[in-house]
PDB file of C-alpha atoms in Angstrom:
ATOM      1  CA  UNK A  23     -84.407 -29.312 -71.168  1.00  0.00           C
ATOM      2  CA  UNK A  24     -87.069 -31.905 -71.592  1.00  0.00           C
ATOM      3  CA  UNK A  25     -89.087 -31.818 -74.805  1.00  0.00           C
ATOM      4  CA  UNK A  26     -92.432 -31.714 -72.952  1.00  0.00           C
ATOM      5  CA  UNK A  27     -91.598 -29.041 -70.347  1.00  0.00           C
ATOM      6  CA  UNK A  28     -94.224 -26.648 -71.767  1.00  0.00           C
ATOM      7  CA  UNK A  29     -96.610 -29.262 -73.166  1.00  0.00           C
ATOM      8  CA  UNK A  30    -100.187 -27.973 -73.062  1.00  0.00           C
ATOM      9  CA  UNK A  31     -99.103 -24.320 -72.675  1.00  0.00           C
ATOM     10  CA  UNK A  32     -99.993 -21.565 -75.178  1.00  0.00           C
ATOM     11  CA  UNK A  33     -97.542 -18.683 -75.419  1.00  0.00           C
ATOM     12  CA  UNK A  34     -98.433 -15.449 -77.232  1.00  0.00           C
ATOM     13  CA  UNK A  35     -95.829 -13.422 -79.104  1.00  0.00           C
ATOM     14  CA  UNK A  36     -97.085  -9.849 -79.546  1.00  0.00           C
ATOM     15  CA  UNK A  37     -95.464  -7.948 -82.406  1.00  0.00           C
ATOM     16  CA  UNK A  38     -96.094  -5.738 -85.411  1.00  0.00           C
ATOM     17  CA  UNK A  39     -94.018  -4.311 -88.276  1.00  0.00           C
ATOM     18  CA  UNK A  40     -90.460  -3.424 -87.304  1.00  0.00           C
ATOM     19  CA  UNK A  41     -89.731  -6.127 -84.735  1.00  0.00           C
ATOM     20  CA  UNK A  42     -86.141  -7.339 -84.350  1.00  0.00           C
ATOM     21  CA  UNK A  43     -86.424 -10.685 -86.138  1.00  0.00           C
ATOM     22  CA  UNK A  44     -83.994 -12.716 -84.014  1.00  0.00           C
ATOM     23  CA  UNK A  45     -85.758 -11.519 -80.837  1.00  0.00           C
ATOM     24  CA  UNK A  46     -88.894 -13.241 -82.099  1.00  0.00           C
ATOM     25  CA  UNK A  47     -87.457 -16.287 -83.884  1.00  0.00           C
ATOM     26  CA  UNK A  48     -84.997 -17.506 -81.226  1.00  0.00           C
ATOM     27  CA  UNK A  49     -87.496 -17.487 -78.321  1.00  0.00           C
ATOM     28  CA  UNK A  50     -90.191 -18.881 -80.674  1.00  0.00           C
ATOM     29  CA  UNK A  51     -87.979 -21.835 -81.637  1.00  0.00           C
ATOM     30  CA  UNK A  52     -86.810 -22.449 -78.057  1.00  0.00           C
ATOM     31  CA  UNK A  53     -90.307 -22.312 -76.556  1.00  0.00           C
ATOM     32  CA  UNK A  54     -91.814 -24.436 -79.316  1.00  0.00           C
ATOM     33  CA  UNK A  55     -88.985 -26.993 -78.929  1.00  0.00           C
ATOM     34  CA  UNK A  56     -90.081 -27.707 -75.352  1.00  0.00           C
ATOM     35  CA  UNK A  57     -93.675 -28.404 -76.296  1.00  0.00           C
ATOM     36  CA  UNK A  58     -95.554 -25.094 -76.148  1.00  0.00           C
ATOM     37  CA  UNK A  59     -98.009 -23.907 -78.769  1.00  0.00           C
ATOM     38  CA  UNK A  60     -96.729 -20.520 -79.968  1.00  0.00           C
ATOM     39  CA  UNK A  61     -99.107 -17.934 -81.449  1.00  0.00           C
ATOM     40  CA  UNK A  62     -98.154 -14.738 -83.283  1.00  0.00           C
ATOM     41  CA  UNK A  63    -100.546 -11.980 -82.173  1.00  0.00           C
ATOM     42  CA  UNK A  64    -100.575  -8.528 -83.763  1.00  0.00           C
ATOM     43  CA  UNK A  65    -102.789  -5.470 -84.137  1.00  0.00           C
ATOM     44  CA  UNK A  66    -102.274  -6.005 -87.867  1.00  0.00           C
ATOM     45  CA  UNK A  67    -103.822  -8.797 -89.946  1.00  0.00           C
ATOM     46  CA  UNK A  68    -101.924 -10.653 -92.666  1.00  0.00           C
ATOM     47  CA  UNK A  69     -98.173 -10.493 -92.230  1.00  0.00           C
ATOM     48  CA  UNK A  70     -95.684  -8.344 -90.340  1.00  0.00           C
ATOM     49  CA  UNK A  71     -92.190  -7.197 -91.301  1.00  0.00           C
ATOM     50  CA  UNK A  72     -89.155  -8.362 -89.352  1.00  0.00           C
ATOM     51  CA  UNK A  73     -85.931  -6.381 -89.194  1.00  0.00           C
ATOM     52  CA  UNK A  74     -82.247  -7.174 -88.828  1.00  0.00           C
ATOM     53  CA  UNK A  75     -81.301  -3.955 -87.044  1.00  0.00           C
ATOM     54  CA  UNK A  76     -82.195  -1.296 -89.648  1.00  0.00           C
ATOM     55  CA  UNK A  77     -82.495  -3.648 -92.657  1.00  0.00           C
ATOM     56  CA  UNK A  78     -85.710  -5.388 -93.694  1.00  0.00           C
ATOM     57  CA  UNK A  79     -85.651  -9.119 -92.995  1.00  0.00           C
ATOM     58  CA  UNK A  80     -88.457 -11.675 -93.411  1.00  0.00           C
ATOM     59  CA  UNK A  81     -92.205 -11.307 -93.151  1.00  0.00           C
ATOM     60  CA  UNK A  82     -94.239 -13.488 -90.779  1.00  0.00           C
ATOM     61  CA  UNK A  83     -97.879 -14.506 -90.968  1.00  0.00           C
ATOM     62  CA  UNK A  84    -100.012 -13.290 -88.073  1.00  0.00           C
ATOM     63  CA  UNK A  85    -102.034 -16.018 -86.337  1.00  0.00           C
ATOM     64  CA  UNK A  86    -104.451 -13.818 -84.375  1.00  0.00           C
ATOM     65  CA  UNK A  87    -105.409 -10.154 -84.262  1.00  0.00           C
ATOM     66  CA  UNK A  88    -104.911  -8.738 -80.772  1.00  0.00           C
ATOM     67  CA  UNK A  89    -108.487  -7.398 -80.833  1.00  0.00           C
ATOM     68  CA  UNK A  90    -109.813 -10.968 -81.098  1.00  0.00           C
ATOM     69  CA  UNK A  91    -107.852 -12.593 -78.259  1.00  0.00           C
ATOM     70  CA  UNK A  92    -107.544 -12.300 -74.493  1.00  0.00           C
ATOM     71  CA  UNK A  93    -104.731 -12.928 -72.038  1.00  0.00           C
ATOM     72  CA  UNK A  94    -107.037 -15.653 -70.667  1.00  0.00           C
ATOM     73  CA  UNK A  95    -106.321 -17.602 -73.890  1.00  0.00           C
ATOM     74  CA  UNK A  96    -102.592 -17.900 -73.078  1.00  0.00           C
ATOM     75  CA  UNK A  97    -100.181 -19.061 -70.373  1.00  0.00           C
ATOM     76  CA  UNK A  98     -97.498 -16.458 -71.071  1.00  0.00           C
ATOM     77  CA  UNK A  99     -96.410 -13.589 -73.295  1.00  0.00           C
ATOM     78  CA  UNK A 100     -93.217 -12.696 -75.195  1.00  0.00           C
ATOM     79  CA  UNK A 101     -92.513  -9.121 -76.341  1.00  0.00           C
ATOM     80  CA  UNK A 102     -89.688  -8.898 -78.901  1.00  0.00           C
ATOM     81  CA  UNK A 103     -87.943  -5.584 -79.433  1.00  0.00           C
ATOM     82  CA  UNK A 104     -86.999  -3.575 -82.466  1.00  0.00           C
ATOM     83  CA  UNK A 105     -87.610   0.173 -82.335  1.00  0.00           C
ATOM     84  CA  UNK A 106     -90.703   0.567 -84.555  1.00  0.00           C
ATOM     85  CA  UNK A 107     -92.511  -2.497 -83.167  1.00  0.00           C
ATOM     86  CA  UNK A 108     -93.001  -1.491 -79.503  1.00  0.00           C
ATOM     87  CA  UNK A 109     -93.459   2.143 -80.486  1.00  0.00           C
ATOM     88  CA  UNK A 110     -96.479   1.106 -82.590  1.00  0.00           C
ATOM     89  CA  UNK A 111     -97.758  -1.368 -79.980  1.00  0.00           C
ATOM     90  CA  UNK A 112     -97.787   1.243 -77.218  1.00  0.00           C
ATOM     91  CA  UNK A 113    -100.030   3.425 -79.410  1.00  0.00           C
ATOM     92  CA  UNK A 114    -102.566   0.584 -79.800  1.00  0.00           C
ATOM     93  CA  UNK A 115    -104.981   0.363 -76.860  1.00  0.00           C
ATOM     94  CA  UNK A 116    -105.880  -3.270 -77.661  1.00  0.00           C
ATOM     95  CA  UNK A 117    -102.188  -4.210 -77.436  1.00  0.00           C
ATOM     96  CA  UNK A 118    -101.614  -2.269 -74.217  1.00  0.00           C
ATOM     97  CA  UNK A 119    -104.701  -3.817 -72.595  1.00  0.00           C
ATOM     98  CA  UNK A 120    -103.635  -7.286 -73.731  1.00  0.00           C
ATOM     99  CA  UNK A 121    -100.223  -6.805 -72.068  1.00  0.00           C
ATOM    100  CA  UNK A 122    -101.712  -5.328 -68.889  1.00  0.00           C
ATOM    101  CA  UNK A 123    -104.100  -8.275 -68.562  1.00  0.00           C
ATOM    102  CA  UNK A 124    -101.219 -10.770 -68.332  1.00  0.00           C
ATOM    103  CA  UNK A 125    -100.071  -8.909 -65.221  1.00  0.00           C
ATOM    104  CA  UNK A 126    -103.590  -8.715 -63.773  1.00  0.00           C
ATOM    105  CA  UNK A 127    -103.833 -12.495 -64.240  1.00  0.00           C
ATOM    106  CA  UNK A 128    -100.367 -13.064 -62.669  1.00  0.00           C
ATOM    107  CA  UNK A 129     -99.045 -14.742 -65.838  1.00  0.00           C
ATOM    108  CA  UNK A 130     -95.367 -14.691 -66.841  1.00  0.00           C
ATOM    109  CA  UNK A 131     -94.174 -12.125 -69.383  1.00  0.00           C
ATOM    110  CA  UNK A 132     -90.799 -11.999 -71.170  1.00  0.00           C
ATOM    111  CA  UNK A 133     -89.658  -8.761 -72.875  1.00  0.00           C
ATOM    112  CA  UNK A 134     -86.359  -7.999 -74.568  1.00  0.00           C
ATOM    113  CA  UNK A 135     -84.553  -4.886 -75.797  1.00  0.00           C
ATOM    114  CA  UNK A 136     -87.055  -2.144 -76.793  1.00  0.00           C
ATOM    115  CA  UNK A 137     -89.974  -4.509 -76.069  1.00  0.00           C
ATOM    116  CA  UNK A 138     -90.239  -2.973 -72.597  1.00  0.00           C
ATOM    117  CA  UNK A 139     -91.692   0.248 -74.051  1.00  0.00           C
ATOM    118  CA  UNK A 140     -95.061  -1.491 -74.214  1.00  0.00           C
ATOM    119  CA  UNK A 141     -94.708  -2.418 -70.525  1.00  0.00           C
ATOM    120  CA  UNK A 142     -94.113   1.256 -69.689  1.00  0.00           C
ATOM    121  CA  UNK A 143     -97.306   2.206 -71.529  1.00  0.00           C
ATOM    122  CA  UNK A 144     -99.226  -0.550 -69.732  1.00  0.00           C
ATOM    123  CA  UNK A 145     -97.962   0.863 -66.392  1.00  0.00           C
ATOM    124  CA  UNK A 146     -96.743  -2.511 -65.136  1.00  0.00           C
ATOM    125  CA  UNK A 147     -93.078  -1.831 -64.290  1.00  0.00           C
ATOM    126  CA  UNK A 148     -93.524   0.304 -61.160  1.00  0.00           C
ATOM    127  CA  UNK A 149     -91.446  -1.210 -58.360  1.00  0.00           C
ATOM    128  CA  UNK A 150     -90.025  -3.912 -60.651  1.00  0.00           C
ATOM    129  CA  UNK A 151     -86.370  -4.732 -61.271  1.00  0.00           C
ATOM    130  CA  UNK A 152     -85.759  -4.807 -65.049  1.00  0.00           C
ATOM    131  CA  UNK A 153     -83.188  -4.470 -67.798  1.00  0.00           C
ATOM    132  CA  UNK A 154     -83.541  -3.339 -71.430  1.00  0.00           C
ATOM    133  CA  UNK A 155     -81.713  -1.708 -74.291  1.00  0.00           C
ATOM    134  CA  UNK A 156     -79.826   1.162 -72.567  1.00  0.00           C
ATOM    135  CA  UNK A 157     -81.794   3.935 -74.307  1.00  0.00           C
ATOM    136  CA  UNK A 158     -84.937   2.863 -72.399  1.00  0.00           C
ATOM    137  CA  UNK A 159     -83.269   3.290 -68.995  1.00  0.00           C
ATOM    138  CA  UNK A 160     -84.723   6.759 -68.327  1.00  0.00           C
ATOM    139  CA  UNK A 161     -88.209   5.797 -69.559  1.00  0.00           C
ATOM    140  CA  UNK A 162     -88.232   2.771 -67.271  1.00  0.00           C
ATOM    141  CA  UNK A 163     -86.928   4.726 -64.264  1.00  0.00           C
ATOM    142  CA  UNK A 164     -89.539   7.435 -64.878  1.00  0.00           C
ATOM    143  CA  UNK A 165     -92.186   4.682 -64.924  1.00  0.00           C
ATOM    144  CA  UNK A 166     -91.014   3.554 -61.468  1.00  0.00           C
ATOM    145  CA  UNK A 167     -88.797   0.593 -62.386  1.00  0.00           C
ATOM    146  CA  UNK A 168     -85.371  -0.188 -60.971  1.00  0.00           C
ATOM    147  CA  UNK A 169     -83.205  -0.475 -64.116  1.00  0.00           C
ATOM    148  CA  UNK A 170     -80.049  -2.613 -64.031  1.00  0.00           C
ATOM    149  CA  UNK A 171     -77.487  -3.466 -66.708  1.00  0.00           C
ATOM    150  CA  UNK A 172     -77.557  -7.285 -66.668  1.00  0.00           C
ATOM    151  CA  UNK A 173     -78.005  -9.924 -69.381  1.00  0.00           C
ATOM    152  CA  UNK A 174     -81.239 -11.278 -67.920  1.00  0.00           C
ATOM    153  CA  UNK A 175     -83.350 -10.157 -64.987  1.00  0.00           C
ATOM    154  CA  UNK A 176     -86.310 -12.000 -63.501  1.00  0.00           C
ATOM    155  CA  UNK A 177     -88.685 -10.287 -61.084  1.00  0.00           C
ATOM    156  CA  UNK A 178     -91.683 -12.414 -60.013  1.00  0.00           C
ATOM    157  CA  UNK A 179     -92.482 -13.816 -63.460  1.00  0.00           C
ATOM    158  CA  UNK A 180     -91.288 -10.794 -65.459  1.00  0.00           C
ATOM    159  CA  UNK A 181     -88.219 -11.745 -67.529  1.00  0.00           C
ATOM    160  CA  UNK A 182     -86.261  -8.956 -69.236  1.00  0.00           C
ATOM    161  CA  UNK A 183     -83.073  -8.795 -71.310  1.00  0.00           C
ATOM    162  CA  UNK A 184     -81.051  -6.112 -73.079  1.00  0.00           C
ATOM    163  CA  UNK A 185     -80.239  -7.272 -76.603  1.00  0.00           C
ATOM    164  CA  UNK A 186     -79.873 -10.221 -79.024  1.00  0.00           C
ATOM    165  CA  UNK A 187     -76.590 -11.311 -77.391  1.00  0.00           C
ATOM    166  CA  UNK A 188     -78.636 -12.044 -74.245  1.00  0.00           C
ATOM    167  CA  UNK A 189     -81.052 -14.411 -76.035  1.00  0.00           C
ATOM    168  CA  UNK A 190     -79.653 -17.694 -74.638  1.00  0.00           C
ATOM    169  CA  UNK A 191     -80.196 -16.548 -71.023  1.00  0.00           C
ATOM    170  CA  UNK A 192     -83.496 -14.854 -71.948  1.00  0.00           C
ATOM    171  CA  UNK A 193     -84.910 -17.986 -73.603  1.00  0.00           C
ATOM    172  CA  UNK A 194     -83.846 -20.277 -70.748  1.00  0.00           C
ATOM    173  CA  UNK A 195     -85.344 -18.027 -68.074  1.00  0.00           C
ATOM    174  CA  UNK A 196     -88.563 -17.396 -70.054  1.00  0.00           C
ATOM    175  CA  UNK A 197     -89.081 -21.157 -70.445  1.00  0.00           C
ATOM    176  CA  UNK A 198     -88.478 -21.653 -66.720  1.00  0.00           C
ATOM    177  CA  UNK A 199     -91.027 -18.968 -65.810  1.00  0.00           C
ATOM    178  CA  UNK A 200     -93.623 -20.243 -68.309  1.00  0.00           C
ATOM    179  CA  UNK A 201     -93.198 -23.748 -66.833  1.00  0.00           C
ATOM    180  CA  UNK A 202     -93.744 -22.390 -63.302  1.00  0.00           C
ATOM    181  CA  UNK A 203     -96.956 -20.661 -64.385  1.00  0.00           C
ATOM    182  CA  UNK A 204     -98.737 -17.947 -62.459  1.00  0.00           C
ATOM    183  CA  UNK A 205     -96.803 -15.824 -59.947  1.00  0.00           C
ATOM    184  CA  UNK A 206     -98.789 -14.238 -57.137  1.00  0.00           C
ATOM    185  CA  UNK A 207     -96.554 -11.142 -57.166  1.00  0.00           C
ATOM    186  CA  UNK A 208     -96.845 -10.696 -60.947  1.00  0.00           C
ATOM    187  CA  UNK A 209     -99.527  -8.030 -61.111  1.00  0.00           C
ATOM    188  CA  UNK A 210    -100.403  -4.700 -62.656  1.00  0.00           C
ATOM    189  CA  UNK A 211     -99.608  -1.558 -60.658  1.00  0.00           C
TER     190      UNK A 211
END
């Protein structure tokens, strides 16, 4: 991929304590490497705790509080997984509204593993083809999504993957969708 593919684009990463570290760092590095400005957004100020499965990993400094930003400020959104992270995000109305607004503005969104829980709360998966960590299958189906067991699924600007092993395909497809920009069919239910 060319170094400047995402030059001039701002990509938000929405996370809080308990995110799966590699699901943030690998896409962050890949997206930054092709020229995008990457911004860590959280409902929490200061720093947030990464996890390697169920073990504490590194902490990361938050760039912006979700209450102080808008989807209008960004060209795309990444939602890393981890169990505690999306569970907390879906309980935060500012986070849910932030996610929903990307869909209202037809902007690409990439979510991996448990990160799709926040999409369920935002009510943006109805009629969409998605994948996730297998334990979310019923939640996604109940929210109206068509769940499939594939490494990476793209449905009109919504990129989803199952787990860290899927990160190479997830990163490549997310970069492609961010480069394409807005998708007319990418919208909130």
